XYZ file of C-alpha atoms in Angstrom:
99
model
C 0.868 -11.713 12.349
C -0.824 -9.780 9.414
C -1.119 -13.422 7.610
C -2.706 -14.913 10.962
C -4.720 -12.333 12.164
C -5.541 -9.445 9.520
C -8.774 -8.299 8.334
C -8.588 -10.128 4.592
C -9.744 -8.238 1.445
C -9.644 -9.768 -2.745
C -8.041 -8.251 -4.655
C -8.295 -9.757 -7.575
C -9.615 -12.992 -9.036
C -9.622 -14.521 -12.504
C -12.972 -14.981 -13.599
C -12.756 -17.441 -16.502
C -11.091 -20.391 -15.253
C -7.032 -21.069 -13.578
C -5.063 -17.912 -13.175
C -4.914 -15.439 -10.398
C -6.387 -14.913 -7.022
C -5.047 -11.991 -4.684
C -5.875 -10.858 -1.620
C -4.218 -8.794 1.130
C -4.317 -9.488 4.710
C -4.143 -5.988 7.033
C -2.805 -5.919 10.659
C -1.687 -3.318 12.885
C -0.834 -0.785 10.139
C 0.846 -3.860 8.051
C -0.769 -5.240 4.702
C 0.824 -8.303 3.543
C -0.099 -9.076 -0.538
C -0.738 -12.552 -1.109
C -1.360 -13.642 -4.991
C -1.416 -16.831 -6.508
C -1.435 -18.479 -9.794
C -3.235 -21.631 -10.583
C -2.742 -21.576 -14.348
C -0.099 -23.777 -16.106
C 1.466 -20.582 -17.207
C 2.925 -17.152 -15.813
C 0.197 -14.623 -15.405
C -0.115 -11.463 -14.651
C -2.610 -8.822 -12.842
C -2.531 -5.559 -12.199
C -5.022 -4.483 -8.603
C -5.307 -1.827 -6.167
C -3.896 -2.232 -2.811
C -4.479 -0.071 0.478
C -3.317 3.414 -0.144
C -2.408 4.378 3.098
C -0.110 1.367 3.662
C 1.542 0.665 0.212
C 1.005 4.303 -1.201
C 2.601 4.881 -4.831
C 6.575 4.714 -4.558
C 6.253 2.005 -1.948
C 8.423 -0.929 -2.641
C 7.043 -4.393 -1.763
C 8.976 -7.301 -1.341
C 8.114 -11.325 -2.185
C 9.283 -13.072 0.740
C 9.483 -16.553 -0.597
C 11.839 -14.883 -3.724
C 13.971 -12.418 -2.262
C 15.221 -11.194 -6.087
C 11.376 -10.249 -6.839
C 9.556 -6.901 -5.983
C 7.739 -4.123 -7.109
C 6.608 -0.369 -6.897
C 3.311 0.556 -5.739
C 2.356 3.214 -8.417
C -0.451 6.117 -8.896
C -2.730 5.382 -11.805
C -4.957 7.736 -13.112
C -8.167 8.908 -11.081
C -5.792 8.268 -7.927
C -5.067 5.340 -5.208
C -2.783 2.620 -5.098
C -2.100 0.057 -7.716
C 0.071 -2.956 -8.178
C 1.347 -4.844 -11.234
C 2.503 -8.576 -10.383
C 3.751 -11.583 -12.751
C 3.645 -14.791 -10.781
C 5.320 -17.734 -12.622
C 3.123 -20.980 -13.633
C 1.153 -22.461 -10.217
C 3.388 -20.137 -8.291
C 3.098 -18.213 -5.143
C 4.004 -14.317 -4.583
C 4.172 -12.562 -0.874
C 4.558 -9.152 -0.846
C 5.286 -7.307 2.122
C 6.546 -3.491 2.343
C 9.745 -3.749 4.714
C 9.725 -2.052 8.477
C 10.937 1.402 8.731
């Protein structure tokens, strides 16, 4: 639902040619991380995400590669930050799993 109906916000875009674009899509308390990679090679990015739904020491999920995930993590001067490698023209959803 999050995907279909959430409020969308960037989270980070590549500003000198191919490479990432994320955004997260919020719904009902859920926020779904979508980031892709148009670049011919693995990237990586490193972007806040909501605090109150993927606070540091959350675990989120990909849900089209069930071996990836990552930790939500506290930098300095506080919120909620994410660091996410997405192989060459490749596609990462990240979803914290239901309590």
């Amino acid at each position: 639902p999050a995907l279909r109906r959430g409020a969308q916000f960037v989270r980070w875009a590549d500003q000198n040619g191919p490479g990432i674009y994320a955004f997260s899509r919020i719904y009902k308390g859920q926020e779904v991380v979508v980031v892709m990679n148009t670049a011919g090679e693995a990237r990586f990015a490193d972007f806040f995400v909501d605090n109150s739904l993927s606070p540091p020491g959350a675990r989120l999920h990909d849900k089209l590669d069930g071996k990836y995930g990552v930790d939500a993590y506290a930098p300095q001067g506080g919120g909620a930050k994410v660091a996410v490698e997405v192989p060459a023209y490749g596609v990462r959803v990240l979803v914290r799993p239901s309590k």
